[in-house]
Each structure stands twice: as structure tokens, then as C-alpha cells.
mmCIF file of C-alpha atoms in Angstrom:
data_model
loop_
_atom_site.group_PDB
_atom_site.id
_atom_site.type_symbol
_atom_site.label_atom_id
_atom_site.label_comp_id
_atom_site.label_asym_id
_atom_site.label_seq_id
_atom_site.Cartn_x
_atom_site.Cartn_y
_atom_site.Cartn_z
ATOM 1 C CA VAL S 23 91.153 26.845 32.781
ATOM 2 C CA LEU S 24 91.458 25.219 29.396
ATOM 3 C CA PRO S 25 88.228 24.724 27.118
ATOM 4 C CA GLU S 26 87.295 21.325 26.089
ATOM 5 C CA VAL S 27 90.169 19.630 24.528
ATOM 6 C CA GLY S 28 90.788 15.879 23.664
ATOM 7 C CA THR S 29 93.956 15.216 25.733
ATOM 8 C CA GLU S 30 92.276 12.081 27.468
ATOM 9 C CA GLU S 31 90.882 11.072 24.084
ATOM 10 C CA ILE S 32 94.312 11.264 22.588
ATOM 11 C CA GLU S 33 95.845 9.220 25.326
ATOM 12 C CA LYS S 34 93.142 6.461 25.048
ATOM 13 C CA ALA S 35 93.540 6.363 21.153
ATOM 14 C CA MET S 36 97.288 5.749 21.806
ATOM 15 C CA LYS S 37 96.846 3.100 24.235
ATOM 16 C CA ASN S 38 94.380 1.201 22.065
ATOM 17 C CA HIS S 39 96.255 1.555 18.848
ATOM 18 C CA PRO S 40 98.168 -1.473 17.465
ATOM 19 C CA HIS S 41 101.406 0.215 17.473
ATOM 20 C CA TYR S 42 101.406 0.762 21.414
ATOM 21 C CA ASN S 43 100.273 -2.861 21.817
ATOM 22 C CA THR S 44 102.643 -4.585 19.638
ATOM 23 C CA PRO S 45 106.032 -5.815 21.145
ATOM 24 C CA LEU S 46 109.126 -4.134 19.902
ATOM 25 C CA GLU S 47 111.728 -6.624 18.817
ATOM 26 C CA GLY S 48 115.161 -6.325 17.690
ATOM 27 C CA LYS S 49 118.664 -5.304 19.122
ATOM 28 C CA ASN S 50 119.103 -1.621 20.161
ATOM 29 C CA ARG S 51 115.695 -0.751 19.439
ATOM 30 C CA GLY S 52 113.364 1.451 21.546
ATOM 31 C CA ARG S 53 109.813 3.002 21.692
ATOM 32 C CA GLY S 54 108.983 6.588 22.812
ATOM 33 C CA ILE S 55 105.750 8.015 23.635
ATOM 34 C CA ALA S 56 104.854 11.678 23.938
ATOM 35 C CA VAL S 57 102.020 14.072 24.013
ATOM 36 C CA GLY S 58 102.348 17.712 22.886
ATOM 37 C CA PHE S 59 100.246 20.790 23.503
ATOM 38 C CA ARG S 60 99.843 24.199 21.625
ATOM 39 C CA SER S 61 97.581 27.039 22.040
ATOM 40 C CA GLN S 62 96.147 28.298 18.876
ATOM 41 C CA ALA S 63 96.718 31.899 17.627
ATOM 42 C CA GLY S 64 93.837 34.211 17.448
ATOM 43 C CA GLY S 65 92.609 37.623 17.737
ATOM 44 C CA THR S 66 94.267 39.030 14.605
ATOM 45 C CA GLY S 67 90.952 39.038 12.684
ATOM 46 C CA SER S 68 89.725 37.923 9.219
ATOM 47 C CA SER S 69 87.124 39.116 6.749
ATOM 48 C CA ALA S 70 85.283 37.425 4.013
ATOM 49 C CA THR S 71 82.883 38.323 1.022
ATOM 50 C CA LEU S 72 80.392 36.151 -0.620
ATOM 51 C CA ASN S 73 78.669 37.070 -4.008
ATOM 52 C CA VAL S 74 75.712 35.067 -5.264
ATOM 53 C CA ASN S 75 75.745 34.340 -8.963
ATOM 54 C CA SER S 76 72.534 33.818 -11.009
ATOM 55 C CA ASN S 77 73.467 30.116 -11.633
ATOM 56 C CA GLY S 78 73.374 29.378 -7.891
ATOM 57 C CA THR S 79 77.106 29.364 -7.443
ATOM 58 C CA VAL S 80 78.689 31.539 -4.922
ATOM 59 C CA ASN S 81 82.059 33.448 -5.108
ATOM 60 C CA LEU S 82 83.997 33.419 -1.727
ATOM 61 C CA ILE S 83 86.633 36.061 -1.405
ATOM 62 C CA THR S 84 89.097 36.215 1.536
ATOM 63 C CA GLY S 85 92.562 37.586 2.184
ATOM 64 C CA SER S 86 93.840 34.523 3.842
ATOM 65 C CA ILE S 87 96.689 33.045 1.888
ATOM 66 C CA ASP S 88 96.060 29.268 1.216
ATOM 67 C CA LEU S 89 98.999 27.446 2.851
ATOM 68 C CA SER S 90 97.181 24.145 3.657
ATOM 69 C CA GLY S 91 94.195 23.652 1.684
ATOM 70 C CA THR S 92 92.084 26.275 3.540
ATOM 71 C CA ARG S 93 90.283 27.348 0.410
ATOM 72 C CA LEU S 94 88.398 24.092 0.518
ATOM 73 C CA SER S 95 87.637 24.235 4.204
ATOM 74 C CA LEU S 96 86.422 27.737 3.934
ATOM 75 C CA ALA S 97 84.125 26.817 1.005
ATOM 76 C CA MET S 98 82.925 23.809 2.837
ATOM 77 C CA GLN S 99 81.808 25.886 5.857
ATOM 78 C CA ALA S 100 79.992 28.403 3.496
ATOM 79 C CA ALA S 101 78.368 25.504 1.615
ATOM 80 C CA GLU S 102 77.200 23.938 5.036
ATOM 81 C CA ILE S 103 75.352 27.192 5.922
ATOM 82 C CA LEU S 104 73.907 27.986 2.649
ATOM 83 C CA GLY S 105 72.742 24.222 1.948
ATOM 84 C CA ILE S 106 74.537 23.753 -1.275
ATOM 85 C CA ASN S 107 77.478 21.604 -2.380
ATOM 86 C CA ALA S 108 80.971 22.681 -1.773
ATOM 87 C CA GLU S 109 81.627 22.349 -5.510
ATOM 88 C CA ASP S 110 79.204 25.434 -5.995
ATOM 89 C CA ILE S 111 81.585 27.616 -3.856
ATOM 90 C CA ASN S 112 84.312 29.464 -5.805
ATOM 91 C CA PRO S 113 86.930 30.357 -3.268
ATOM 92 C CA SER S 114 89.739 32.916 -4.264
ATOM 93 C CA VAL S 115 92.375 34.660 -2.306
ATOM 94 C CA VAL S 116 92.875 38.473 -3.024
ATOM 95 C CA ASP S 117 95.155 41.046 -1.727
ATOM 96 C CA THR S 118 94.159 42.357 1.617
ATOM 97 C CA ASP S 119 93.401 45.725 0.359
ATOM 98 C CA SER S 120 90.460 44.335 -1.603
ATOM 99 C CA VAL S 121 88.636 42.890 1.396
ATOM 100 C CA GLY S 122 88.131 43.802 5.153
ATOM 101 C CA TRP S 123 90.949 43.669 7.671
ATOM 102 C CA THR S 124 92.737 40.280 7.611
ATOM 103 C CA GLY S 125 95.435 39.337 9.756
ATOM 104 C CA GLY S 126 98.295 37.206 8.665
ATOM 105 C CA THR S 127 98.052 33.525 7.718
ATOM 106 C CA GLY S 128 99.682 31.643 10.653
ATOM 107 C CA GLY S 129 99.207 30.019 13.909
ATOM 108 C CA SER S 130 96.746 27.364 12.660
ATOM 109 C CA ARG S 131 94.097 29.983 12.765
ATOM 110 C CA ILE S 132 92.609 30.180 9.266
ATOM 111 C CA THR S 133 89.941 27.397 9.171
ATOM 112 C CA PHE S 134 88.843 28.713 12.492
ATOM 113 C CA ASP S 135 89.152 32.347 12.558
ATOM 114 C CA THR S 136 88.535 33.253 8.752
ATOM 115 C CA GLY S 137 85.861 30.478 8.973
ATOM 116 C CA LEU S 138 83.910 32.444 11.529
ATOM 117 C CA ALA S 139 83.918 35.412 9.079
ATOM 118 C CA VAL S 140 82.798 33.194 6.221
ATOM 119 C CA ILE S 141 80.018 31.772 8.269
ATOM 120 C CA SER S 142 78.767 35.167 9.327
ATOM 121 C CA ALA S 143 78.718 36.320 5.732
ATOM 122 C CA ALA S 144 76.701 33.257 4.820
ATOM 123 C CA TYR S 145 74.148 33.936 7.309
ATOM 124 C CA GLU S 146 73.697 37.396 5.985
ATOM 125 C CA ILE S 147 73.432 35.866 2.289
ATOM 126 C CA ILE S 148 70.387 33.839 3.859
ATOM 127 C CA LYS S 149 68.830 36.958 5.475
ATOM 128 C CA GLN S 150 68.993 38.993 2.196
ATOM 129 C CA MET S 151 67.774 36.018 0.041
ATOM 130 C CA SER S 152 64.907 35.647 2.406
ATOM 131 C CA GLN S 153 63.997 39.236 1.723
ATOM 132 C CA ARG S 154 63.989 38.619 -2.013
ATOM 133 C CA ALA S 155 61.797 35.421 -1.611
ATOM 134 C CA ALA S 156 59.385 37.396 0.493
ATOM 135 C CA ILE S 157 59.088 39.864 -2.528
ATOM 136 C CA LEU S 158 58.197 37.452 -4.792
ATOM 137 C CA TRP S 159 55.750 35.792 -2.549
ATOM 138 C CA GLU S 160 54.490 39.154 -1.281
ATOM 139 C CA ALA S 161 55.164 37.958 2.241
ATOM 140 C CA LYS S 162 56.932 39.235 5.455
ATOM 141 C CA HIS S 163 60.645 38.217 5.333
ATOM 142 C CA GLU S 164 60.429 36.975 8.776
ATOM 143 C CA ASP S 165 57.834 34.357 7.577
ATOM 144 C CA ILE S 166 60.295 32.775 5.107
ATOM 145 C CA GLU S 167 61.798 29.636 6.284
ATOM 146 C CA PHE S 168 65.052 28.452 5.330
ATOM 147 C CA GLU S 169 66.539 24.775 5.745
ATOM 148 C CA ASN S 170 69.008 22.708 3.808
ATOM 149 C CA GLY S 171 69.189 25.161 0.937
ATOM 150 C CA ILE S 172 65.555 25.561 0.350
ATOM 151 C CA PHE S 173 63.507 28.712 1.023
ATOM 152 C CA SER S 174 59.776 28.124 1.830
ATOM 153 C CA PHE S 175 56.561 29.989 2.513
ATOM 154 C CA GLY S 176 53.647 27.905 3.106
ATOM 155 C CA ASN S 177 53.422 25.383 0.336
ATOM 156 C CA ASP S 178 55.732 27.342 -1.879
ATOM 157 C CA SER S 179 59.603 26.887 -2.264
ATOM 158 C CA TYR S 180 62.552 27.941 -4.079
ATOM 159 C CA THR S 181 65.992 26.151 -3.995
ATOM 160 C CA PHE S 182 68.940 28.275 -3.353
ATOM 161 C CA LYS S 183 69.831 28.037 -7.153
ATOM 162 C CA GLU S 184 66.217 28.810 -8.266
ATOM 163 C CA LEU S 185 66.072 31.941 -6.034
ATOM 164 C CA SER S 186 69.517 32.927 -7.269
ATOM 165 C CA GLY S 187 68.153 33.228 -10.647
ATOM 166 C CA LYS S 188 65.572 35.706 -9.625
ATOM 167 C CA LEU S 189 67.751 38.154 -7.834
ATOM 168 C CA MET S 190 67.950 40.727 -10.741
ATOM 169 C CA ALA S 191 64.126 40.966 -10.781
ATOM 170 C CA THR S 192 63.968 41.550 -7.059
ATOM 171 C CA GLY S 193 66.429 44.130 -6.467
ATOM 172 C CA GLY S 194 69.690 43.047 -8.072
ATOM 173 C CA PRO S 195 72.705 40.977 -7.037
ATOM 174 C CA ILE S 196 73.579 39.972 -3.430
ATOM 175 C CA THR S 197 77.165 40.519 -1.818
ATOM 176 C CA CYS S 198 77.673 40.126 1.862
ATOM 177 C CA SER S 199 80.788 40.644 3.905
ATOM 178 C CA ALA S 200 81.673 40.076 7.501
ATOM 179 C CA SER S 201 84.663 40.355 9.775
ATOM 180 C CA ASP S 202 85.444 38.353 12.800
ATOM 181 C CA THR S 203 88.145 38.818 15.615
ATOM 182 C CA GLN S 204 88.047 35.818 17.771
ATOM 183 C CA GLY S 205 90.511 35.677 20.776
ATOM 184 C CA GLY S 206 91.787 32.310 22.021
ATOM 185 C CA LEU S 207 90.889 29.941 19.411
ATOM 186 C CA GLY S 208 91.400 26.756 21.547
ATOM 187 C CA PRO S 209 94.116 24.463 22.332
ATOM 188 C CA ILE S 210 95.485 21.563 20.188
ATOM 189 C CA VAL S 211 96.827 18.249 21.487
ATOM 190 C CA ALA S 212 98.974 15.976 19.440
ATOM 191 C CA GLY S 213 100.768 12.590 20.248
ATOM 192 C CA ASN S 214 103.409 10.305 18.978
ATOM 193 C CA ILE S 215 104.368 6.718 19.255
ATOM 194 C CA ILE S 216 107.906 6.313 17.741
ATOM 195 C CA ASP S 217 110.059 3.466 17.438
ATOM 196 C CA VAL S 218 113.813 3.736 16.676
ATOM 197 C CA GLU S 219 116.839 1.624 16.092
ATOM 198 C CA VAL S 220 120.274 3.135 17.337
ATOM 199 C CA ASP S 221 123.472 2.206 15.972
ATOM 200 C CA LEU S 222 125.819 1.939 19.042
ATOM 201 C CA GLU S 223 128.978 2.156 16.875
ATOM 202 C CA THR S 224 128.058 5.283 14.993
ATOM 203 C CA GLY S 225 125.340 7.039 16.909
ATOM 204 C CA LYS S 226 122.911 6.982 13.950
ATOM 205 C CA VAL S 227 119.167 6.919 14.653
ATOM 206 C CA ASP S 228 116.808 5.290 12.418
ATOM 207 C CA ILE S 229 113.001 5.848 12.686
ATOM 208 C CA ILE S 230 111.485 2.421 11.975
ATOM 209 C CA ARG S 231 107.912 3.224 12.896
ATOM 210 C CA CYS S 232 105.886 6.453 13.634
ATOM 211 C CA THR S 233 102.258 6.991 14.383
ATOM 212 C CA ALA S 234 101.119 10.495 14.866
ATOM 213 C CA PHE S 235 97.634 11.419 16.585
ATOM 214 C CA ILE S 236 95.843 14.740 16.616
ATOM 215 C CA ASP S 237 92.761 16.130 17.933
ATOM 216 C CA ALA S 238 91.303 17.809 14.918
ATOM 217 C CA GLY S 239 88.176 19.008 16.701
ATOM 218 C CA THR S 240 86.077 18.113 13.553
ATOM 219 C CA ALA S 241 88.177 16.866 10.551
ATOM 220 C CA MET S 242 86.374 18.867 7.877
ATOM 221 C CA GLN S 243 88.572 17.117 5.141
ATOM 222 C CA PRO S 244 90.344 14.092 6.667
ATOM 223 C CA ALA S 245 92.740 13.646 3.786
ATOM 224 C CA TYR S 246 93.985 17.273 4.235
ATOM 225 C CA VAL S 247 94.369 16.705 8.042
ATOM 226 C CA ASP S 248 96.426 13.569 7.244
ATOM 227 C CA GLY S 249 98.814 15.599 5.192
ATOM 228 C CA GLN S 250 99.090 18.368 7.607
ATOM 229 C CA VAL S 251 99.923 15.768 10.405
ATOM 230 C CA GLN S 252 102.367 13.888 8.370
ATOM 231 C CA GLY S 253 104.167 16.983 7.190
ATOM 232 C CA ALA S 254 104.375 18.646 10.661
ATOM 233 C CA THR S 255 105.512 15.405 12.263
ATOM 234 C CA VAL S 256 108.397 15.192 9.676
ATOM 235 C CA GLN S 257 109.244 18.721 10.868
ATOM 236 C CA GLY S 258 109.273 17.553 14.277
ATOM 237 C CA ILE S 259 111.559 14.531 13.465
ATOM 238 C CA GLY S 260 114.072 16.886 11.670
ATOM 239 C CA TRP S 261 114.024 19.155 14.599
ATOM 240 C CA ALA S 262 114.802 16.413 16.821
ATOM 241 C CA LEU S 263 117.473 14.535 14.731
ATOM 242 C CA ASN S 264 119.078 16.775 12.253
ATOM 243 C CA GLU S 265 118.394 20.273 11.947
ATOM 244 C CA GLU S 266 120.950 22.692 13.526
ATOM 245 C CA PHE S 267 122.806 25.882 12.582
ATOM 246 C CA PHE S 268 126.615 26.182 12.854
ATOM 247 C CA TYR S 269 128.247 29.542 13.240
ATOM 248 C CA THR S 270 131.556 30.848 12.308
ATOM 249 C CA PRO S 271 133.651 32.642 14.954
ATOM 250 C CA ASP S 272 132.425 35.909 13.614
ATOM 251 C CA GLY S 273 128.749 34.886 13.947
ATOM 252 C CA THR S 274 128.156 33.915 10.345
ATOM 253 C CA ILE S 275 125.910 31.080 9.651
ATOM 254 C CA ALA S 276 128.146 28.501 8.294
ATOM 255 C CA ASN S 277 125.250 26.168 6.861
ATOM 256 C CA SER S 278 123.167 28.532 5.066
ATOM 257 C CA THR S 279 121.675 26.462 2.213
ATOM 258 C CA LEU S 280 119.886 23.264 2.067
ATOM 259 C CA LEU S 281 122.911 21.558 0.740
ATOM 260 C CA ASP S 282 124.445 21.505 4.289
ATOM 261 C CA TYR S 283 121.361 22.177 6.456
ATOM 262 C CA ARG S 284 120.246 18.699 7.192
ATOM 263 C CA MET S 285 116.597 18.033 6.622
ATOM 264 C CA PRO S 286 115.006 14.524 6.626
ATOM 265 C CA THR S 287 113.870 13.224 3.204
ATOM 266 C CA THR S 288 111.782 10.138 2.215
ATOM 267 C CA LEU S 289 114.747 8.171 2.346
ATOM 268 C CA ASP S 290 115.225 8.683 6.091
ATOM 269 C CA LEU S 291 111.696 8.035 7.170
ATOM 270 C CA PRO S 292 108.890 5.305 7.142
ATOM 271 C CA MET S 293 105.600 6.236 6.207
ATOM 272 C CA ILE S 294 103.996 8.347 8.838
ATOM 273 C CA ASP S 295 100.514 6.868 10.086
ATOM 274 C CA SER S 296 98.224 9.413 11.247
ATOM 275 C CA VAL S 297 95.207 8.965 13.618
ATOM 276 C CA ILE S 298 92.573 11.598 13.784
ATOM 277 C CA VAL S 299 90.538 12.009 17.127
ATOM 278 C CA GLU S 300 87.591 14.380 17.126
ATOM 279 C CA VAL S 301 86.766 16.283 20.044
ATOM 280 C CA PRO S 302 84.615 19.268 18.744
ATOM 281 C CA ASN S 303 86.000 22.706 19.611
ATOM 282 C CA PRO S 304 83.216 24.519 21.711
ATOM 283 C CA ARG S 305 84.272 27.967 20.217
ATOM 284 C CA HIS S 306 83.460 27.023 16.697
ATOM 285 C CA PRO S 307 80.048 26.330 15.157
ATOM 286 C CA PHE S 308 81.463 23.108 13.483
ATOM 287 C CA GLY S 309 83.910 22.370 16.155
ATOM 288 C CA VAL S 310 87.198 22.773 14.105
ATOM 289 C CA ARG S 311 90.540 23.325 15.557
ATOM 290 C CA GLY S 312 93.815 24.118 13.616
ATOM 291 C CA VAL S 313 96.028 21.138 12.779
ATOM 292 C CA GLY S 314 99.155 22.190 11.015
ATOM 293 C CA GLU S 315 101.482 23.046 13.786
ATOM 294 C CA ALA S 316 100.757 21.058 17.062
ATOM 295 C CA PRO S 317 102.098 17.773 15.422
ATOM 296 C CA ILE S 318 105.532 19.355 15.329
ATOM 297 C CA ILE S 319 105.804 19.184 18.958
ATOM 298 C CA PRO S 320 105.671 15.658 20.182
ATOM 299 C CA PRO S 321 108.313 13.884 17.990
ATOM 300 C CA LEU S 322 111.161 15.616 20.030
ATOM 301 C CA ALA S 323 110.285 14.106 23.408
ATOM 302 C CA ALA S 324 109.061 10.931 21.800
ATOM 303 C CA ILE S 325 112.275 10.218 19.963
ATOM 304 C CA ALA S 326 114.325 11.147 23.054
ATOM 305 C CA ASN S 327 112.281 8.650 24.994
ATOM 306 C CA ALA S 328 112.801 5.985 22.337
ATOM 307 C CA ILE S 329 116.504 6.591 22.372
ATOM 308 C CA SER S 330 116.594 6.157 26.075
ATOM 309 C CA ASN S 331 114.530 3.022 25.812
ATOM 310 C CA ALA S 332 117.091 1.571 23.494
ATOM 311 C CA THR S 333 120.306 2.759 25.134
ATOM 312 C CA ASN S 334 119.342 3.416 28.805
ATOM 313 C CA VAL S 335 120.741 6.762 28.651
ATOM 314 C CA ARG S 336 119.005 10.083 28.653
ATOM 315 C CA MET S 337 119.590 12.578 26.020
ATOM 316 C CA THR S 338 118.999 16.322 27.026
ATOM 317 C CA ASN S 339 120.088 18.527 24.180
ATOM 318 C CA LEU S 340 118.846 18.897 20.747
ATOM 319 C CA PRO S 341 119.483 17.955 18.024
ATOM 320 C CA LEU S 342 119.928 14.235 18.801
ATOM 321 C CA THR S 343 122.861 13.909 16.465
ATOM 322 C CA PRO S 344 125.135 10.698 16.068
ATOM 323 C CA SER S 345 128.044 12.708 17.823
ATOM 324 C CA SER S 346 125.874 13.831 20.775
ATOM 325 C CA ILE S 347 124.557 10.290 21.160
ATOM 326 C CA LEU S 348 128.076 8.808 21.222
ATOM 327 C CA LYS S 349 129.284 11.413 23.828
ATOM 328 C CA THR S 350 126.346 10.449 25.976
ATOM 329 C CA LEU S 351 127.345 6.697 25.639
ATOM 330 C CA ASN S 352 130.972 7.730 26.459
ATOM 331 C CA LYS S 353 131.993 6.346 22.945
ATOM 332 C CA ILE S 354 133.960 9.580 22.093
#
């Protein structure tokens, strides 16, 4: 049984979108719709370390390579727990010998999996800083309250920054580390509405409009989510239409460079419109999901459906090259 995921919400967003409801006009044009699903990788584990500086900033150290802006998403999670601005978190990526065990960066897992380690370390920071505040107020640390970046005891209070400046007088600097191994990070659903125009003489397919939908759980940084969705959608379009290896009789790859391995460029594509649907992931405190890979999946089926809508023939093999389309149309 799948945990809560936004399949119905994606479908509703697609049906209500102007792209779906705008008639498609023009000769040999077709519209295709598809929804794709991907399970998210997990269980490899991540670690994080937080250092509190005397000026109220915090150094965040992880071993998760930043492939997609994850330094910011991890900093935002630490800042949310600590009640400070994300600008006050200084994220850095070090080699994995310098932090606790950290699995590879992949499977759309970093914002979720490494984020959980960051959150755990941040809560430990709050615990230790509460103990320091208790020393200053000569109180029990369990009587110290913390909310929105403020430590308080009765009528007295310190901001996170103020208390950071008093750490050396109460026992020295604070460094906290945490690790997390979370299996089954939650499913991801993405959808596409794609319009194409097929040249029946050459078999060439032009993408004339593309709208991509993603259930991001909680979009911590929407602009980054947009970029991930657009990039992954373009990869899916390349997979559908162009990308293919050719082999010589002895098994050597014949098109081993980007000069002859055809990938789509900005000249081949319209602007990819992205729509973010947010159905929080119940397995993460902030509801996040990975978004980097699921949008690769639906373009293949959406484009095949669009070609079928335009030509009344069903394509069954990838890539959907001009020659394969002409063969299916019995033109060659």
C-alpha cells in the first residue's frame, strides 16, 4: 500500500489546466497525456554536522554532493528548526571521510534523507543551547522554552544570536552531528500534457507545447523545483524522440560522442511550463519529496499518445524517430 501521494491531485490539476481545455488546432497535430510514477530511493543513510558560531551563524557540513541546489534546501531545513534565517546557515559539502556515513547522491533522496539528518542535528543544537541558557539563568534546562529562535525562562529571553555569543562563557563551542537511515522515502508522481505536430512526409515530430506537473510534497524552493522539472522533462523528451545508441557488428558503440548522439536543445523545444502540486509527504517533518527524476518518465507515453492522436497509428518502440514513424505509416 502506497503512503499518501498526489496522484488524484495531479490528475485534477491537469484536467483544470488551460492547456488541457484549449482546443488543439492545426493539421497533423495531436495531444498526448500521461502520468508517471517513481519510487524514491532510500535506506543508504546520510549524516550532517552543525557548528554554532559566536555571531549566530551556523556551519552546516554534509557529505551529499550538491547536484540540484540541495545545499539551499538543507540549509532551509536547519534554519526552520533553529528559528533563524536561511542566510545564516553556511552549507558546505566535504569528502565523506570528514562526516559520518553518507550514501551516494542519487535517487532523488538528498533533500529528504540528508534533510532528516540535518533536522536531527538541529534539534540537538537546541537541546545543548538550552542547557547553556540554563547555566546563565541558574535554572533547570528542562524549564527553558524555545520557540521561533528565542530561548526563554520566565520573563528573560535570549535570541539564538544572543545566546550564541555567550557559548564560550558557558562551556565552549557547540557542535552536533546526526545520522539517519530512512527506508522507503515515498513515491513521486509526475504528469505531462504535450502537443506535437507530425510531418507526414519526413516523419519529423515537433513539440509545440509542453506542460509538466509534479507532486513536490512541499516545494521548499519553488524556483529550484521548476528547474528540476523542466530539465528532467527535456531528458524524457530526448529519450522519447532522439536518444539512441548504434552499434557496429563487433559491438562497439558507433555514436559515442555528443556530436552524433542526438540530444534535444533549446532550438528543438518550446518553453516547458511547470505546475507544482503540493501533497505533503507524511514521512518527512516538512512533507518534502524528491523531484529530480520522476518528470523524466511521462514524456515518453505523452509523446507517443500525441503522435497517435495526430496520425491514428500507435507507436510501440523507442525512440520515436522519423524513420520509425514513417515505417509505421507504411511510407518506407
